[in-house]
Coordinates of C-alpha atoms and ligand atoms in Angstrom, one line a residue:
M269 CA 123.3 106.0 95.2
N270 CA 124.8 102.7 96.5
I271 CA 122.1 99.9 96.4
S272 CA 122.4 99.3 100.0
Q273 CA 121.8 102.9 101.0
R274 CA 118.5 103.0 99.2
P275 CA 115.6 103.6 101.5
A276 CA 113.3 100.7 102.3
I277 CA 109.6 101.0 101.8
L278 CA 106.5 98.7 102.3
I279 CA 103.7 98.6 99.8
A280 CA 100.8 97.5 102.1
R281 CA 98.5 96.1 99.4
A282 CA 98.9 94.6 95.9
V283 CA 99.4 97.4 93.3
F284 CA 100.0 97.3 89.6
P285 CA 103.4 95.5 88.8
E286 CA 104.5 98.4 86.7
V287 CA 104.3 100.7 89.7
V288 CA 106.1 98.2 91.9
E289 CA 108.8 97.9 89.2
R290 CA 109.2 101.7 89.1
L291 CA 109.5 101.9 92.9
R292 CA 112.2 99.2 92.8
E293 CA 114.4 101.5 90.7
H294 CA 114.5 103.8 93.8
F295 CA 113.8 101.7 96.9
E296 CA 114.2 98.4 98.6
V297 CA 110.7 97.3 98.2
E298 CA 108.6 94.8 100.3
T299 CA 105.2 93.9 98.8
N300 CA 102.0 92.2 100.0
D301 CA 101.4 89.9 97.1
L302 CA 98.6 88.0 98.8
D303 CA 96.8 91.4 99.2
A304 CA 95.1 90.4 102.5
P305 CA 95.1 93.6 104.6
F306 CA 97.7 93.4 107.4
T307 CA 96.6 93.5 111.0
P308 CA 98.0 96.5 113.0
A309 CA 100.6 94.1 114.6
E310 CA 101.6 92.7 111.3
L311 CA 102.0 96.2 109.9
V312 CA 104.3 97.3 112.7
E313 CA 106.3 94.1 112.1
R314 CA 106.6 94.7 108.4
L315 CA 107.5 98.3 108.9
Q316 CA 110.6 97.6 110.9
G317 CA 113.5 99.4 109.0
K318 CA 111.1 101.0 106.5
A319 CA 111.2 104.7 105.9
G320 CA 108.2 104.8 103.6
M321 CA 105.0 103.1 103.0
M322 CA 102.2 103.1 100.4
T323 CA 98.7 102.5 101.7
T324 CA 95.1 102.3 100.7
G325 CA 92.1 103.3 102.8
S326 CA 92.3 100.0 104.6
E327 CA 95.5 100.7 106.7
R328 CA 94.9 102.8 109.9
I329 CA 98.0 105.0 110.7
D330 CA 97.7 106.2 114.3
A331 CA 99.8 107.0 117.3
A332 CA 100.0 103.3 118.4
L333 CA 101.4 102.2 115.0
L334 CA 103.8 105.2 114.7
A335 CA 105.2 104.4 118.2
G336 CA 106.4 101.1 117.0
C337 CA 107.9 102.5 113.7
P338 CA 110.4 105.3 114.5
Q339 CA 112.1 105.1 111.2
L340 CA 109.0 105.8 109.2
R341 CA 109.1 109.2 107.5
I342 CA 106.2 109.2 104.8
V343 CA 103.0 107.3 104.2
A344 CA 101.5 107.7 100.7
N345 CA 97.8 106.9 100.5
I346 CA 96.4 105.7 97.3
A347 CA 93.2 107.7 97.9
V348 CA 92.1 111.3 98.0
G349 CA 90.3 110.7 101.4
Y350 CA 92.6 110.1 104.3
N351 CA 90.4 109.5 107.3
N352 CA 92.5 106.3 107.8
F353 CA 95.3 108.6 108.9
D354 CA 95.5 110.3 112.3
V355 CA 97.0 113.3 110.8
A356 CA 97.8 115.0 114.0
A357 CA 99.6 111.9 115.3
M358 CA 101.6 111.7 112.0
S359 CA 102.6 115.3 112.3
A360 CA 103.6 114.9 115.9
A361 CA 105.7 111.9 114.8
G362 CA 107.3 113.8 112.0
V363 CA 105.7 111.6 109.4
L364 CA 104.5 113.1 106.1
A365 CA 101.1 112.1 104.8
T366 CA 100.2 112.3 101.1
N367 CA 97.0 111.6 99.2
T368 CA 96.0 111.4 95.5
P369 CA 93.7 114.4 94.6
D370 CA 92.6 115.4 91.1
V371 CA 93.5 112.2 89.2
L372 CA 90.2 110.6 90.3
T373 CA 87.8 113.6 90.3
E374 CA 86.1 113.1 86.9
T375 CA 85.9 109.3 87.2
T376 CA 84.4 109.5 90.6
A377 CA 81.9 112.1 89.5
D378 CA 81.0 109.8 86.6
F379 CA 80.2 107.1 89.0
G380 CA 78.3 109.4 91.4
F381 CA 76.1 110.1 88.4
A382 CA 75.8 106.6 87.4
L383 CA 74.7 105.6 90.9
L384 CA 72.2 108.5 90.9
M385 CA 70.8 107.3 87.6
A386 CA 70.7 103.6 88.7
T387 CA 69.0 104.5 91.9
A388 CA 66.4 107.0 90.7
R389 CA 65.5 104.8 87.7
R390 CA 65.4 101.6 89.8
M391 CA 67.9 99.7 87.6
A392 CA 69.2 97.2 90.2
E393 CA 65.7 96.4 91.5
S394 CA 64.3 95.9 87.9
E395 CA 67.3 93.7 86.9
R396 CA 66.7 91.4 89.8
F397 CA 63.1 91.1 88.9
L398 CA 64.0 90.2 85.3
R399 CA 66.7 87.7 86.4
D400 CA 64.3 86.1 88.9
G401 CA 62.0 85.3 85.9
L402 CA 59.2 87.5 87.3
W403 CA 58.7 89.6 84.1
N404 CA 55.6 88.0 82.4
R405 CA 53.9 91.2 81.1
W406 CA 54.6 94.9 80.6
A407 CA 52.7 97.5 82.7
L408 CA 52.5 101.2 82.5
D409 CA 53.7 101.9 86.0
M410 CA 56.3 98.9 86.0
F411 CA 59.4 100.2 87.9
A412 CA 58.4 103.8 87.4
G413 CA 61.1 105.8 89.1
A414 CA 62.0 109.4 89.8
E415 CA 62.9 112.0 87.1
V416 CA 66.5 112.9 86.9
H417 CA 66.7 115.6 84.3
G418 CA 65.2 118.9 85.5
S419 CA 64.9 117.8 89.1
T420 CA 66.8 119.5 91.9
L421 CA 70.2 118.0 92.8
G422 CA 71.4 118.7 96.3
I423 CA 75.2 118.3 96.9
L424 CA 76.5 118.1 100.5
G425 CA 80.3 118.9 100.3
M426 CA 81.4 121.0 97.3
G427 CA 85.1 120.2 96.8
R428 CA 86.5 119.0 93.5
I429 CA 84.3 116.0 93.1
G430 CA 81.1 117.8 94.2
Q431 CA 81.9 120.5 91.6
A432 CA 82.5 117.9 88.8
I433 CA 79.0 116.4 89.7
A434 CA 77.4 119.8 89.7
R435 CA 78.8 120.5 86.2
R436 CA 77.3 117.2 84.9
A437 CA 74.0 118.0 86.5
A438 CA 73.6 121.6 85.5
L439 CA 75.1 121.4 81.9
G440 CA 74.1 117.8 80.9
F441 CA 70.8 117.3 82.7
G442 CA 69.3 120.7 83.1
M443 CA 69.2 120.2 86.9
P444 CA 68.9 123.1 89.3
V445 CA 71.9 122.5 91.7
I446 CA 71.8 123.5 95.3
Y447 CA 74.7 122.8 97.7
H448 CA 75.9 123.1 101.3
N449 CA 79.5 123.1 102.3
R450 CA 81.7 124.3 105.2
S451 CA 82.8 127.2 103.0
R452 CA 80.9 128.8 100.2
L453 CA 82.3 128.9 96.7
D454 CA 83.3 132.3 95.2
P455 CA 80.6 133.9 93.1
Q456 CA 82.2 133.2 89.7
T457 CA 82.6 129.5 90.5
E458 CA 78.9 129.4 91.7
A459 CA 77.8 131.1 88.5
D460 CA 79.9 128.8 86.3
L461 CA 78.5 125.7 88.0
R462 CA 75.0 127.2 88.2
A463 CA 74.9 126.2 91.8
R464 CA 73.1 128.0 94.6
Y465 CA 74.4 127.9 98.2
V466 CA 71.7 127.0 100.8
S467 CA 71.7 125.9 104.5
K468 CA 71.8 122.2 105.3
A469 CA 68.1 122.4 106.4
E470 CA 67.2 123.9 102.9
L471 CA 69.3 121.3 101.2
L472 CA 67.5 118.4 102.9
A473 CA 64.1 119.9 102.3
Q474 CA 64.5 120.9 98.7
A475 CA 66.6 118.2 97.1
D476 CA 64.9 115.6 94.9
H477 CA 68.3 113.8 94.8
L478 CA 70.8 114.4 97.6
M479 CA 74.5 113.5 96.8
L480 CA 77.1 113.2 99.6
V481 CA 80.6 114.1 98.6
L482 CA 82.1 115.4 101.9
P483 CA 85.1 114.0 103.7
Y484 CA 84.6 111.9 106.8
S485 CA 85.5 113.5 110.1
A486 CA 84.2 113.6 113.7
E487 CA 82.1 116.5 112.6
S488 CA 80.6 114.6 109.6
H489 CA 79.9 111.4 111.5
H490 CA 76.2 110.5 110.9
A491 CA 75.7 113.8 109.1
I492 CA 72.7 112.0 107.7
G493 CA 70.8 110.2 110.4
A494 CA 67.2 109.7 111.4
A495 CA 66.6 113.4 112.0
E496 CA 68.0 114.5 108.6
L497 CA 66.2 111.7 106.7
A498 CA 63.0 112.9 108.3
C499 CA 63.5 116.4 106.7
M500 CA 63.9 115.0 103.2
K501 CA 61.1 114.6 100.6
P502 CA 59.4 111.2 100.7
S503 CA 60.1 111.1 96.9
A504 CA 63.8 111.8 97.4
T505 CA 66.8 109.6 96.7
L506 CA 70.1 109.7 98.7
I507 CA 73.5 108.9 97.1
N508 CA 76.6 108.2 99.2
I509 CA 79.9 108.2 97.4
A510 CA 81.9 109.9 100.2
R511 CA 82.6 107.6 103.1
G512 CA 81.0 105.1 105.3
G513 CA 79.9 106.7 108.6
I514 CA 78.7 109.9 107.2
V515 CA 75.2 108.1 106.9
D516 CA 73.7 106.2 109.8
D517 CA 73.1 103.1 107.7
G518 CA 70.7 101.5 110.2
A519 CA 68.4 104.7 110.2
L520 CA 68.6 104.8 106.4
A521 CA 67.5 101.2 106.1
S522 CA 64.5 101.9 108.3
A523 CA 63.7 105.0 106.3
L524 CA 63.9 103.0 103.0
R525 CA 61.8 100.2 104.4
E526 CA 59.1 102.6 105.6
R527 CA 59.3 104.6 102.3
R528 CA 60.1 107.8 104.2
I529 CA 62.5 108.4 101.3
A530 CA 62.1 106.7 98.0
A531 CA 65.5 105.1 97.3
A532 CA 69.3 105.2 98.1
G533 CA 72.5 104.4 96.3
L534 CA 75.5 103.5 98.4
D535 CA 79.1 102.9 97.4
V536 CA 80.5 103.2 101.0
F537 CA 79.4 101.7 104.2
E538 CA 80.2 102.2 108.0
G539 CA 82.5 99.3 108.9
E540 CA 82.9 98.2 105.3
P541 CA 83.5 95.7 103.9
G542 CA 80.8 94.8 106.3
V543 CA 77.4 96.1 105.3
H544 CA 74.5 96.8 107.7
P545 CA 72.3 93.6 107.5
D546 CA 69.1 95.7 107.1
L547 CA 70.4 97.3 104.0
L548 CA 70.7 93.9 102.3
T549 CA 67.0 93.2 102.8
V550 CA 65.4 96.5 101.5
P551 CA 64.7 96.5 97.7
N552 CA 65.0 100.2 97.1
V553 CA 68.8 100.6 97.6
V554 CA 71.6 100.1 95.1
L555 CA 74.7 98.8 96.7
T556 CA 78.3 98.8 95.2
P557 CA 81.5 97.8 97.0
H558 CA 83.4 101.2 97.2
I559 CA 84.3 101.4 93.4
A560 CA 83.6 105.0 92.6
S561 CA 87.2 105.6 91.4
A562 CA 87.5 102.1 89.9
T563 CA 88.5 102.5 86.2
L564 CA 91.9 100.9 85.4
K565 CA 93.1 104.2 84.0
T566 CA 92.3 106.1 87.3
R567 CA 93.4 103.5 89.7
R568 CA 96.7 103.4 87.9
A569 CA 96.9 107.1 88.0
M570 CA 96.3 107.0 91.7
A571 CA 99.0 104.4 92.3
D572 CA 101.4 106.4 90.1
L573 CA 100.8 109.6 92.0
A574 CA 101.3 107.8 95.4
A575 CA 104.6 106.4 93.9
D576 CA 105.6 109.8 92.7
N577 CA 105.0 111.2 96.2
L578 CA 107.4 108.6 97.7
I579 CA 110.1 109.2 95.0
A580 CA 109.9 113.0 95.1
F581 CA 110.0 113.0 98.9
F582 CA 113.2 110.8 99.1
A583 CA 114.8 112.6 96.2
R584 CA 114.3 116.2 97.3
G585 CA 112.4 116.2 100.6
E586 CA 109.1 117.4 99.1
A587 CA 106.0 115.4 98.1
L588 CA 103.8 116.4 95.2
T589 CA 100.5 116.2 97.1
P590 CA 101.2 116.5 100.8
V591 CA 98.5 116.6 103.5
N592 CA 100.5 117.9 106.5
A593 CA 103.6 119.6 105.0
G594 CA 104.6 122.5 107.3
Q595 CA 102.9 120.8 110.3
L596 CA 105.6 118.2 111.0
A597 CA 107.3 118.2 114.4
G598 CA 111.0 118.9 114.0
G599 CA 110.3 120.0 110.3
Ligands
LIG243 C1 89.9 104.6 96.9 C2 88.4 106.6 97.7 O1 89.8 103.8 95.9 O2 90.1 108.1 97.0 C3 89.4 107.8 97.9 O3 89.2 108.5 98.9 O4 87.6 106.4 98.5 C4 88.7 105.6 96.7 O5 89.0 106.3 95.5 C5 89.9 103.9 98.2 O6 89.8 104.7 99.3 C6 91.1 102.9 98.3 O7 92.2 103.5 98.9

């Protein structure tokens, strides 16, 4: 292909140089080397003449943006979740959306388990105590937390990551696993995972540890709020590695302060990178900055898959992991 005929793409955030180099073999590439997220107006400006874009969860793709970018044909998200996309608006504009499933499943499940362990066993709280020079004698009940092995794990959302967490819990930690999901798993998968399907009410009431792994949508907004927290055991822990907005963070901070549940571990927040100020002042919460998929190997695999989606789409009209293929207007 003549160099001047190559499609132009925008990489909206800084990505690995090797991935940029690979994309330069196929496209005219504009990058964002400063890595500061573009405002919607800046994005529209940068997208002029661009047929493709690589995004992270920080870039919102909606009807207003699409109206200003008629040449855009594909947006490749470096994330499995794509609630930053208005998929209906993208389909109506004939723009393909892609995500990065599978490559992050096990890494994200590892982190979910790490956050569960850190939360139940009070690791962050006890480390702060030590660093603050407060440890002057040992005590039998010092930072006594909740048991992990053998206790009941509740999983809300049972997709690929939920199942990878269930496997760790059942096979590695001897935990009875209960789950709730929009659709029930087939009996063989349930048997393999040793996971039992329950109603959401049962899940809330029976879980010693509740792990959230469901996608964000209007339906899952504040799926865990004051009413749901009130149904949980006072000894329970809550882990959110899914998306901000699934938990009502203000209601959670109150429940933690009043010890209506024992502890929480949160990797995602409503309005992140902002964090509800009340969460910063309660001791019984472990807070991490949306890093569940953050190993170098996995983040590289995610960026590579997003790049492969762009390359495959422009080479043969089909992406590897499309979200809205078959729904595109004029397609
Ligand atoms: C991403 C995530 O790192 O894949 C997802 O849905 O939440 C994370 O793995 C983040 O969204 C950045 O794009």
